[in-house]
mmCIF file of C-alpha atoms in Angstrom:
data_model
loop_
_atom_site.group_PDB
_atom_site.id
_atom_site.type_symbol
_atom_site.label_atom_id
_atom_site.label_comp_id
_atom_site.label_asym_id
_atom_site.label_seq_id
_atom_site.Cartn_x
_atom_site.Cartn_y
_atom_site.Cartn_z
ATOM 1 C CA MET A 306 0.000 0.000 0.000
ATOM 2 C CA GLN A 307 1.223 3.459 -0.700
ATOM 3 C CA ARG A 308 2.022 5.852 2.106
ATOM 4 C CA SER A 309 -0.806 8.297 1.103
ATOM 5 C CA HIS A 310 -3.447 5.567 1.463
ATOM 6 C CA ILE A 311 -2.224 4.579 4.916
ATOM 7 C CA SER A 312 -2.249 8.157 6.193
ATOM 8 C CA ILE A 313 -5.993 8.490 5.505
ATOM 9 C CA ILE A 314 -6.943 5.551 7.761
ATOM 10 C CA PRO A 315 -6.994 7.565 11.034
ATOM 11 C CA TYR A 316 -9.399 10.072 9.423
ATOM 12 C CA LEU A 317 -11.677 7.294 8.225
ATOM 13 C CA VAL A 318 -11.698 5.696 11.682
ATOM 14 C CA LYS A 319 -12.514 9.039 13.309
ATOM 15 C CA ALA A 320 -15.341 9.696 10.809
ATOM 16 C CA PHE A 321 -16.707 6.199 11.430
ATOM 17 C CA GLN A 322 -16.660 6.747 15.218
ATOM 18 C CA GLU A 323 -18.433 10.102 14.836
ATOM 19 C CA GLN A 324 -21.109 8.481 12.668
ATOM 20 C CA LEU A 325 -21.613 5.732 15.263
ATOM 21 C CA GLN A 326 -22.127 8.407 17.956
ATOM 22 C CA ILE A 327 -24.675 10.246 15.781
ATOM 23 C CA ASN A 328 -26.511 6.959 15.160
ATOM 24 C CA LYS A 329 -26.566 6.192 18.886
ATOM 25 C CA GLU A 330 -27.989 9.654 19.710
ATOM 26 C CA GLN A 331 -30.654 9.321 17.025
ATOM 27 C CA GLU A 332 -31.619 5.859 18.269
ATOM 28 C CA GLU A 333 -32.018 7.227 21.817
ATOM 29 C CA LYS A 334 -34.176 10.086 20.538
ATOM 30 C CA ILE A 335 -36.331 7.690 18.499
ATOM 31 C CA ASN A 336 -36.858 5.482 21.558
ATOM 32 C CA THR A 337 -37.833 8.519 23.665
ATOM 33 C CA LEU A 338 -40.312 9.650 21.007
ATOM 34 C CA LYS A 339 -41.791 6.141 20.799
ATOM 35 C CA VAL A 340 -42.449 6.175 24.548
ATOM 36 C CA GLU A 341 -43.962 9.683 24.387
ATOM 37 C CA LEU A 342 -46.191 8.652 21.480
ATOM 38 C CA ALA A 343 -47.351 5.508 23.267
ATOM 39 C CA ASN A 344 -48.170 7.517 26.400
ATOM 40 C CA CYS A 345 -49.963 10.123 24.326
ATOM 41 C CA CYS A 346 -52.137 7.499 22.599
ATOM 42 C CA GLU A 347 -52.971 5.772 25.884
ATOM 43 C CA MET A 348 -54.294 9.083 27.259
ATOM 44 C CA GLY A 349 -56.618 9.496 24.246
ATOM 45 C CA LYS A 350 -54.763 12.436 22.760
ATOM 46 C CA THR A 351 -54.136 12.756 19.039
ATOM 47 C CA LYS A 352 -51.876 14.609 16.666
ATOM 48 C CA ASP A 353 -54.420 17.445 16.767
ATOM 49 C CA MET A 354 -53.285 18.542 20.200
ATOM 50 C CA ILE A 355 -50.447 20.933 20.800
ATOM 51 C CA ILE A 356 -47.735 19.282 22.881
ATOM 52 C CA ASN A 357 -46.563 21.623 25.621
ATOM 53 C CA LYS A 358 -42.904 21.177 26.549
ATOM 54 C CA GLY A 359 -42.984 23.873 29.235
ATOM 55 C CA SER A 360 -44.279 23.613 32.765
ATOM 56 C CA SER A 361 -46.389 20.593 33.579
ATOM 57 C CA SER A 362 -48.909 22.524 35.666
ATOM 58 C CA GLU A 363 -52.477 22.525 34.366
ATOM 59 C CA SER A 364 -52.699 26.322 34.200
ATOM 60 C CA SER A 365 -49.823 26.614 31.751
ATOM 61 C CA LYS A 366 -51.075 24.157 29.121
ATOM 62 C CA ASN A 367 -51.703 25.456 25.630
ATOM 63 C CA ALA A 368 -55.208 25.528 24.206
ATOM 64 C CA TYR A 369 -56.063 22.844 21.701
ATOM 65 C CA LEU A 370 -58.961 21.755 19.524
ATOM 66 C CA MET A 371 -59.603 18.120 18.647
ATOM 67 C CA GLN A 372 -61.197 16.687 15.521
ATOM 68 C CA ASN A 373 -64.903 16.062 16.043
ATOM 69 C CA THR A 374 -65.991 12.456 16.609
ATOM 70 C CA PRO A 375 -67.581 10.840 14.807
ATOM 71 C CA ASN A 376 -66.704 12.520 11.531
ATOM 72 C CA PRO A 377 -68.614 12.312 9.236
ATOM 73 C CA PHE A 378 -71.771 12.301 11.367
ATOM 74 C CA SER A 379 -75.520 12.315 10.747
ATOM 75 C CA THR A 380 -77.207 12.973 14.087
ATOM 76 C CA LYS A 381 -74.678 14.335 16.560
ATOM 77 C CA THR A 382 -70.938 14.784 17.006
ATOM 78 C CA THR A 383 -68.676 15.819 19.862
ATOM 79 C CA ILE A 384 -65.888 18.384 19.688
ATOM 80 C CA ARG A 385 -63.275 18.199 22.472
ATOM 81 C CA TYR A 386 -60.926 21.020 23.444
ATOM 82 C CA TYR A 387 -58.719 22.378 26.201
ATOM 83 C CA ILE A 388 -59.109 25.922 27.569
ATOM 84 C CA PRO A 389 -56.257 27.287 29.753
ATOM 85 C CA GLU A 390 -57.181 28.539 33.233
ATOM 86 C CA ASN A 391 -56.014 32.095 32.517
ATOM 87 C CA THR A 392 -58.524 32.489 29.652
ATOM 88 C CA THR A 393 -60.966 35.411 29.851
ATOM 89 C CA SER A 394 -63.415 34.274 27.143
ATOM 90 C CA ALA A 395 -63.753 31.245 24.892
ATOM 91 C CA SER A 396 -66.203 30.036 22.277
ATOM 92 C CA LEU A 397 -66.644 27.455 19.579
ATOM 93 C CA MET A 398 -67.905 28.897 16.265
ATOM 94 C CA ILE A 399 -69.460 26.954 13.396
ATOM 95 C CA PHE A 400 -69.128 28.320 9.831
ATOM 96 C CA ASP A 401 -70.354 27.183 6.430
ATOM 97 C CA MET A 402 -67.794 26.743 3.648
ATOM 98 C CA GLN A 403 -68.382 30.327 2.477
ATOM 99 C CA GLY A 404 -67.266 31.606 5.888
ATOM 100 C CA LYS A 405 -70.720 32.581 7.123
ATOM 101 C CA LEU A 406 -71.018 32.240 10.917
ATOM 102 C CA LEU A 407 -73.881 29.849 11.659
ATOM 103 C CA LYS A 408 -73.682 29.283 15.405
ATOM 104 C CA THR A 409 -71.589 30.245 18.418
ATOM 105 C CA TYR A 410 -71.242 28.017 21.474
ATOM 106 C CA PRO A 411 -69.887 29.982 24.474
ATOM 107 C CA ILE A 412 -67.458 27.998 26.625
ATOM 108 C CA SER A 413 -67.485 28.870 30.311
ATOM 109 C CA ASN A 414 -65.568 25.934 31.802
ATOM 110 C CA LYS A 415 -61.783 25.838 31.781
ATOM 111 C CA LYS A 416 -59.480 22.864 31.249
ATOM 112 C CA GLU A 417 -60.666 19.941 29.120
ATOM 113 C CA GLY A 418 -64.207 20.113 27.827
ATOM 114 C CA SER A 419 -66.470 19.200 24.949
ATOM 115 C CA THR A 420 -69.415 20.527 22.989
ATOM 116 C CA GLU A 421 -72.020 18.348 21.324
ATOM 117 C CA ILE A 422 -73.258 19.460 17.904
ATOM 118 C CA ASN A 423 -76.767 18.425 16.855
ATOM 119 C CA GLY A 424 -76.810 17.508 13.160
ATOM 120 C CA GLY A 425 -80.538 18.199 12.941
ATOM 121 C CA GLU A 426 -79.843 21.950 13.231
ATOM 122 C CA MET A 427 -77.905 22.089 9.929
ATOM 123 C CA GLN A 428 -78.183 20.909 6.335
ATOM 124 C CA PRO A 429 -75.918 18.057 5.162
ATOM 125 C CA GLY A 430 -72.552 19.343 3.990
ATOM 126 C CA MET A 431 -69.059 20.349 5.081
ATOM 127 C CA TYR A 432 -68.589 22.876 7.874
ATOM 128 C CA LEU A 433 -65.706 24.597 9.623
ATOM 129 C CA TYR A 434 -65.437 24.996 13.378
ATOM 130 C CA SER A 435 -63.030 27.281 15.208
ATOM 131 C CA LEU A 436 -61.893 27.591 18.801
ATOM 132 C CA ILE A 437 -61.759 31.285 19.717
ATOM 133 C CA ILE A 438 -59.951 32.264 22.924
ATOM 134 C CA ASP A 439 -59.792 35.873 24.097
ATOM 135 C CA GLY A 440 -60.785 37.023 20.619
ATOM 136 C CA LYS A 441 -58.087 35.026 18.817
ATOM 137 C CA GLU A 442 -58.606 32.010 16.562
ATOM 138 C CA MET A 443 -56.631 29.145 18.098
ATOM 139 C CA ASP A 444 -57.457 26.436 15.554
ATOM 140 C CA THR A 445 -59.984 25.550 12.860
ATOM 141 C CA LYS A 446 -61.059 22.105 11.676
ATOM 142 C CA ARG A 447 -63.562 20.636 9.209
ATOM 143 C CA MET A 448 -66.537 18.405 9.893
ATOM 144 C CA ILE A 449 -68.939 16.657 7.552
ATOM 145 C CA LEU A 450 -72.655 16.252 8.185
ATOM 146 C CA THR A 451 -74.295 13.466 6.155
ATOM 147 C CA GLU A 452 -77.989 12.835 5.552
#
């Protein structure tokens, strides 16, 4: 072997060791995320929620809006949400696809809650619903009402 080929071996070994360390760190992160995902699913949460990495106290959680269940629906559906304790006002608003406000459901309770939507009050079609907290739209989702 020529001298120039031999002199590159320490660099290749170092690069290989660095790659092994990166792989190990990624594997640890993947395992942590798998555990977090499993815990999340066991608690009935979905990807629709906002994961709060800050303080674990209830009052500091972020607001979130869940997808209605069932969806599509024909008679009634339930929309779940979380309202932080420090909220002044909150409501759930239902819109048609043209953006016309059809109904507002005031929310007075804080923390986790739900609102039931009666399908008999609307025509079959697609609707939007938004969680409004202190005058700001937090999230909007779609729901489908069938005949």
